[in-house]
CSV table of C-alpha atoms in Angstrom, one decimal:
chain,number,residue,atom,x,y,z
M,18,MET,CA,102.0,44.9,-215.1
M,19,LYS,CA,102.9,43.4,-211.5
M,20,ARG,CA,103.8,46.8,-210.5
M,21,LEU,CA,100.6,48.4,-211.7
M,22,LYS,CA,98.3,46.2,-209.8
M,23,PHE,CA,96.7,47.4,-206.8
M,24,LYS,CA,97.6,46.1,-203.4
M,25,THR,CA,96.2,46.6,-200.0
M,26,THR,CA,99.5,46.4,-198.3
M,27,ARG,CA,102.1,49.0,-198.6
M,28,TYR,CA,105.9,48.6,-199.3
M,29,PRO,CA,107.3,48.2,-195.5
M,30,LEU,CA,110.1,50.7,-195.6
M,31,PHE,CA,107.6,53.3,-197.2
M,32,ALA,CA,105.3,52.7,-194.6
M,33,ILE,CA,107.6,53.0,-191.5
M,34,VAL,CA,109.4,56.0,-192.7
M,35,LEU,CA,105.8,57.9,-193.5
M,36,SER,CA,104.5,56.7,-190.2
M,37,LEU,CA,107.4,58.4,-188.6
M,38,PHE,CA,107.0,61.7,-190.8
M,39,ILE,CA,103.2,61.7,-189.8
M,40,ILE,CA,104.2,61.6,-186.1
M,41,VAL,CA,107.0,64.2,-186.5
M,42,PHE,CA,105.0,66.5,-188.7
M,43,GLY,CA,101.9,66.5,-186.5
M,44,MET,CA,103.9,67.4,-183.7
M,45,ILE,CA,105.6,70.2,-185.3
M,46,MET,CA,102.7,71.6,-187.1
M,47,ALA,CA,100.1,71.0,-184.2
M,48,LYS,CA,98.8,74.5,-183.8
M,49,ASP,CA,98.2,75.3,-187.7
M,50,ASP,CA,94.7,75.7,-188.5
M,51,TYR,CA,94.8,73.4,-191.3
M,52,LEU,CA,96.2,70.4,-189.8
M,53,CYS,CA,93.0,68.9,-188.6
M,54,TRP,CA,91.7,68.8,-192.0
M,55,TYR,CA,94.9,67.2,-193.3
M,56,LEU,CA,94.6,64.6,-190.5
M,57,ILE,CA,91.1,64.0,-191.7
M,58,GLY,CA,92.1,63.5,-195.3
M,59,LEU,CA,95.0,61.3,-194.1
M,60,CYS,CA,92.5,59.1,-192.3
M,61,VAL,CA,90.4,58.7,-195.5
M,62,TRP,CA,93.6,58.3,-197.5
M,63,LEU,CA,94.8,55.4,-195.2
M,64,CYS,CA,91.4,53.6,-195.4
M,65,LEU,CA,91.7,54.0,-199.1
M,66,PHE,CA,95.0,52.1,-199.3
M,67,GLY,CA,94.2,49.2,-197.2
M,68,CYS,CA,94.9,50.4,-193.7
M,69,ILE,CA,91.1,50.6,-192.5
M,70,LYS,CA,91.4,47.9,-190.0
M,71,SER,CA,94.3,49.3,-188.2
M,72,VAL,CA,92.8,52.9,-188.5
M,73,LEU,CA,89.3,51.3,-186.9
M,74,LYS,CA,91.4,50.0,-183.9
M,75,MET,CA,93.0,53.4,-183.4
M,76,ILE,CA,89.8,55.5,-183.3
M,77,PRO,CA,88.7,54.7,-179.9
M,78,VAL,CA,92.0,55.0,-178.5
M,79,PHE,CA,92.3,58.3,-179.9
M,80,LEU,CA,88.8,59.6,-178.7
M,81,ILE,CA,89.6,58.2,-175.2
M,82,PHE,CA,93.0,59.7,-174.7
M,83,GLY,CA,92.9,62.6,-177.3
M,84,GLY,CA,89.8,63.7,-175.7
M,85,LEU,CA,91.0,63.3,-172.3
M,86,PHE,CA,94.3,65.2,-172.8
M,87,ALA,CA,92.2,67.8,-175.0
M,88,ILE,CA,90.0,68.5,-172.0
M,89,ILE,CA,92.8,68.8,-169.8
M,90,ALA,CA,94.7,71.2,-172.3
M,91,TYR,CA,91.3,73.2,-172.6
M,92,TYR,CA,91.0,73.8,-168.9
M,93,SER,CA,94.6,74.4,-168.0
M,94,GLY,CA,94.7,77.0,-170.7
M,95,ASN,CA,91.8,78.8,-169.0
M,96,GLY,CA,89.3,78.0,-171.6
M,97,ASP,CA,91.8,78.1,-174.6
M,98,LEU,CA,90.1,76.1,-177.4
M,99,LEU,CA,93.2,76.6,-179.7
M,100,SER,CA,95.2,74.4,-176.9
M,101,ALA,CA,92.4,71.9,-177.0
M,102,ILE,CA,92.7,71.5,-180.9
M,103,ALA,CA,96.4,71.4,-180.8
M,104,MET,CA,96.4,68.4,-178.2
M,105,LEU,CA,93.6,66.5,-180.5
M,106,ASN,CA,96.0,67.0,-183.6
M,107,ARG,CA,99.0,65.7,-181.8
M,108,PHE,CA,97.2,62.7,-180.7
M,109,GLY,CA,95.6,62.4,-184.3
M,110,ALA,CA,98.9,62.4,-185.8
M,111,LEU,CA,100.4,60.1,-183.5
M,112,PHE,CA,97.6,57.3,-183.9
M,113,LEU,CA,97.5,57.7,-187.6
M,114,GLY,CA,101.1,57.1,-187.7
M,115,VAL,CA,100.9,54.0,-185.6
M,116,ALA,CA,98.2,52.8,-187.7
M,117,LEU,CA,100.2,52.9,-190.8
M,118,SER,CA,103.0,51.2,-189.2
M,119,MET,CA,100.6,48.6,-187.8
M,120,SER,CA,99.8,47.7,-191.5
M,121,VAL,CA,103.1,46.4,-192.0
M,122,SER,CA,103.6,42.5,-191.1
M,123,SER,CA,106.8,41.5,-189.3
M,124,VAL,CA,107.4,38.9,-192.3
M,125,GLN,CA,107.2,42.0,-195.0
M,126,MET,CA,109.6,44.0,-192.8
M,127,THR,CA,112.0,41.0,-192.4
M,128,ARG,CA,111.8,40.4,-196.3
M,129,CYS,CA,112.8,44.3,-196.9
M,130,LEU,CA,115.3,44.6,-194.5
M,131,SER,CA,116.9,41.4,-195.9
M,132,GLN,CA,117.0,42.6,-199.5
M,133,ILE,CA,118.8,45.8,-198.5
M,134,ARG,CA,121.5,43.5,-196.6
M,135,THR,CA,120.6,45.2,-193.2
M,136,PRO,CA,122.7,43.2,-190.5
M,137,ARG,CA,120.9,39.9,-189.3
M,138,ALA,CA,121.0,41.3,-185.7
M,139,ILE,CA,118.7,44.1,-186.6
M,140,THR,CA,116.8,42.0,-188.8
M,141,LEU,CA,116.2,39.1,-186.1
M,142,GLY,CA,115.3,41.8,-183.6
M,143,MET,CA,112.9,43.7,-185.8
M,144,LEU,CA,111.3,40.3,-186.5
M,145,ILE,CA,110.9,39.2,-182.7
M,146,SER,CA,110.0,42.5,-181.6
M,147,MET,CA,107.0,42.9,-184.4
M,148,SER,CA,105.9,39.2,-183.6
M,149,PHE,CA,106.2,39.4,-179.5
M,150,VAL,CA,103.5,41.6,-178.9
M,151,PRO,CA,100.6,39.9,-181.1
M,152,MET,CA,101.7,36.7,-179.5
M,153,LEU,CA,101.4,38.0,-175.9
M,154,LYS,CA,97.9,39.4,-177.0
M,155,GLY,CA,96.8,35.9,-178.0
M,156,GLU,CA,98.4,34.5,-174.8
M,157,SER,CA,96.5,36.6,-172.8
M,158,ASN,CA,93.1,35.8,-174.4
M,159,ARG,CA,93.8,32.2,-174.0
M,160,VAL,CA,94.3,32.7,-170.4
M,161,ARG,CA,91.5,34.5,-169.9
M,162,GLU,CA,89.2,31.7,-171.5
M,163,ALA,CA,90.8,29.3,-169.6
M,164,MET,CA,89.8,31.2,-166.5
M,165,LYS,CA,86.2,31.4,-167.8
M,166,THR,CA,86.3,27.6,-168.5
M,167,ARG,CA,87.5,26.8,-165.0
M,168,GLY,CA,85.0,29.3,-163.5
M,169,ALA,CA,87.9,30.8,-161.7
M,170,GLY,CA,86.0,34.3,-161.1
M,171,ARG,CA,86.4,38.0,-162.1
M,172,ILE,CA,89.9,39.2,-163.1
M,173,PHE,CA,89.7,42.3,-161.2
M,174,ASN,CA,89.9,40.3,-157.8
M,175,PRO,CA,93.6,40.6,-156.6
M,176,LYS,CA,94.0,37.0,-155.4
M,177,ILE,CA,92.3,35.5,-158.6
M,178,LEU,CA,94.5,37.7,-160.7
M,179,TYR,CA,97.7,36.5,-159.3
M,180,ARG,CA,96.7,32.8,-158.9
M,181,ALA,CA,94.7,32.3,-162.0
M,182,PHE,CA,95.7,34.7,-164.6
M,183,LEU,CA,99.4,36.3,-163.8
M,184,ILE,CA,101.2,32.9,-162.9
M,185,PRO,CA,100.0,31.1,-166.2
M,186,PHE,CA,100.6,34.4,-168.0
M,187,VAL,CA,104.2,34.5,-167.0
M,188,MET,CA,104.8,30.8,-167.7
M,189,ARG,CA,103.1,31.3,-171.0
M,190,ILE,CA,105.8,34.2,-171.6
M,191,VAL,CA,108.5,31.7,-170.8
M,192,THR,CA,107.4,29.3,-173.4
M,193,ILE,CA,107.0,31.9,-176.0
M,194,SER,CA,110.7,33.0,-175.6
M,195,ASP,CA,111.8,29.3,-175.8
M,196,THR,CA,109.7,28.8,-178.6
M,197,LEU,CA,110.9,31.9,-180.5
M,198,ALA,CA,114.7,30.8,-179.8
M,199,LEU,CA,113.9,27.2,-181.3
M,200,SER,CA,112.2,28.8,-184.1
M,201,VAL,CA,115.1,31.1,-184.9
M,202,GLU,CA,117.4,27.9,-184.8
M,203,THR,CA,115.6,25.5,-186.9
M,204,ARG,CA,114.9,28.4,-189.7
M,205,GLY,CA,118.5,28.8,-190.0
M,206,PHE,CA,118.9,32.3,-188.7
M,207,ARG,CA,122.5,33.1,-188.1
M,208,LEU,CA,124.4,36.2,-187.2
M,209,ASP,CA,128.0,35.4,-188.7
M,210,GLY,CA,127.4,36.6,-192.2
M,211,SER,CA,126.6,33.4,-193.9
M,212,PRO,CA,124.9,33.8,-197.3
M,213,TYR,CA,121.0,33.4,-197.3
M,214,SER,CA,118.3,33.6,-199.8
M,215,ILE,CA,115.1,35.6,-199.5
M,216,TYR,CA,111.7,34.0,-200.4
M,217,LYS,CA,109.2,36.3,-202.2
M,218,LYS,CA,111.0,39.7,-202.4
M,219,GLU,CA,109.2,42.9,-201.8
M,220,TYR,CA,109.2,45.8,-204.2
M,221,PRO,CA,107.7,49.2,-204.3
M,222,THR,CA,104.7,49.5,-206.8
M,223,ILE,CA,103.3,52.5,-208.6
M,224,TRP,CA,100.7,52.7,-206.0
M,225,ASP,CA,103.4,52.8,-203.2
M,226,GLY,CA,104.2,56.0,-205.2
M,227,VAL,CA,100.9,57.5,-205.4
M,228,PHE,CA,100.4,56.8,-201.7
M,229,LEU,CA,103.7,58.4,-200.7
M,230,ILE,CA,103.0,61.6,-203.0
M,231,GLY,CA,99.5,62.0,-201.6
M,232,ILE,CA,100.7,62.2,-198.0
M,233,ILE,CA,103.8,64.6,-199.0
M,234,ALA,CA,101.6,66.9,-201.2
M,235,GLY,CA,99.0,67.1,-198.3
M,236,ALA,CA,102.0,68.1,-196.0
M,237,ILE,CA,103.1,70.8,-198.3
M,238,GLY,CA,99.6,72.1,-198.5
M,239,VAL,CA,99.4,72.4,-194.9
M,240,ILE,CA,102.9,74.5,-194.7
M,241,PHE,CA,102.0,77.1,-197.7
M,242,LEU,CA,98.2,77.5,-197.0
């Protein structure tokens, strides 16, 4: 019954593999007439399966970069509309793949890799790499708030950027590195093959299978239509 229960988070390995599949498939089939409809359906499919926040975050980025490069492709191809659509398809596939991978938390991925007995060096590296960027974003926001509190001025001023933002931000990065190293040590991460236990194991559910089949079936439809 537990595996029949609908979850808004996907099985981590499925999510990562499918995100790579979406990106590669979109790059290969970018000039296909039906790919744009597949990407629109895929966007809705991701939202239905709990990726709506990451999809909404990617939409503005897609509109800016995808639109910019589509315009460049259009004019560089002497008004070739198909080249512009193909460029939009490539960026759409890229950002949808990224949106799917963003829906996986670092903790879930670490548990999943540990279950399949991935070497601890890889597991630890994956955990740190997936945690570091959100931490940097949070620290950047804190430094900016501190600038506003002190009345340091606009961040676009080079002198203010260096003194009031860049130096505190670099110091915070050093502190984050020390904190991560201490956290790894206190939580018992070791690279010598010592036995370890896994709290709250991750297992694929029926809905993960439905999610996988939906994406693959849509891709097959694009190929054979």
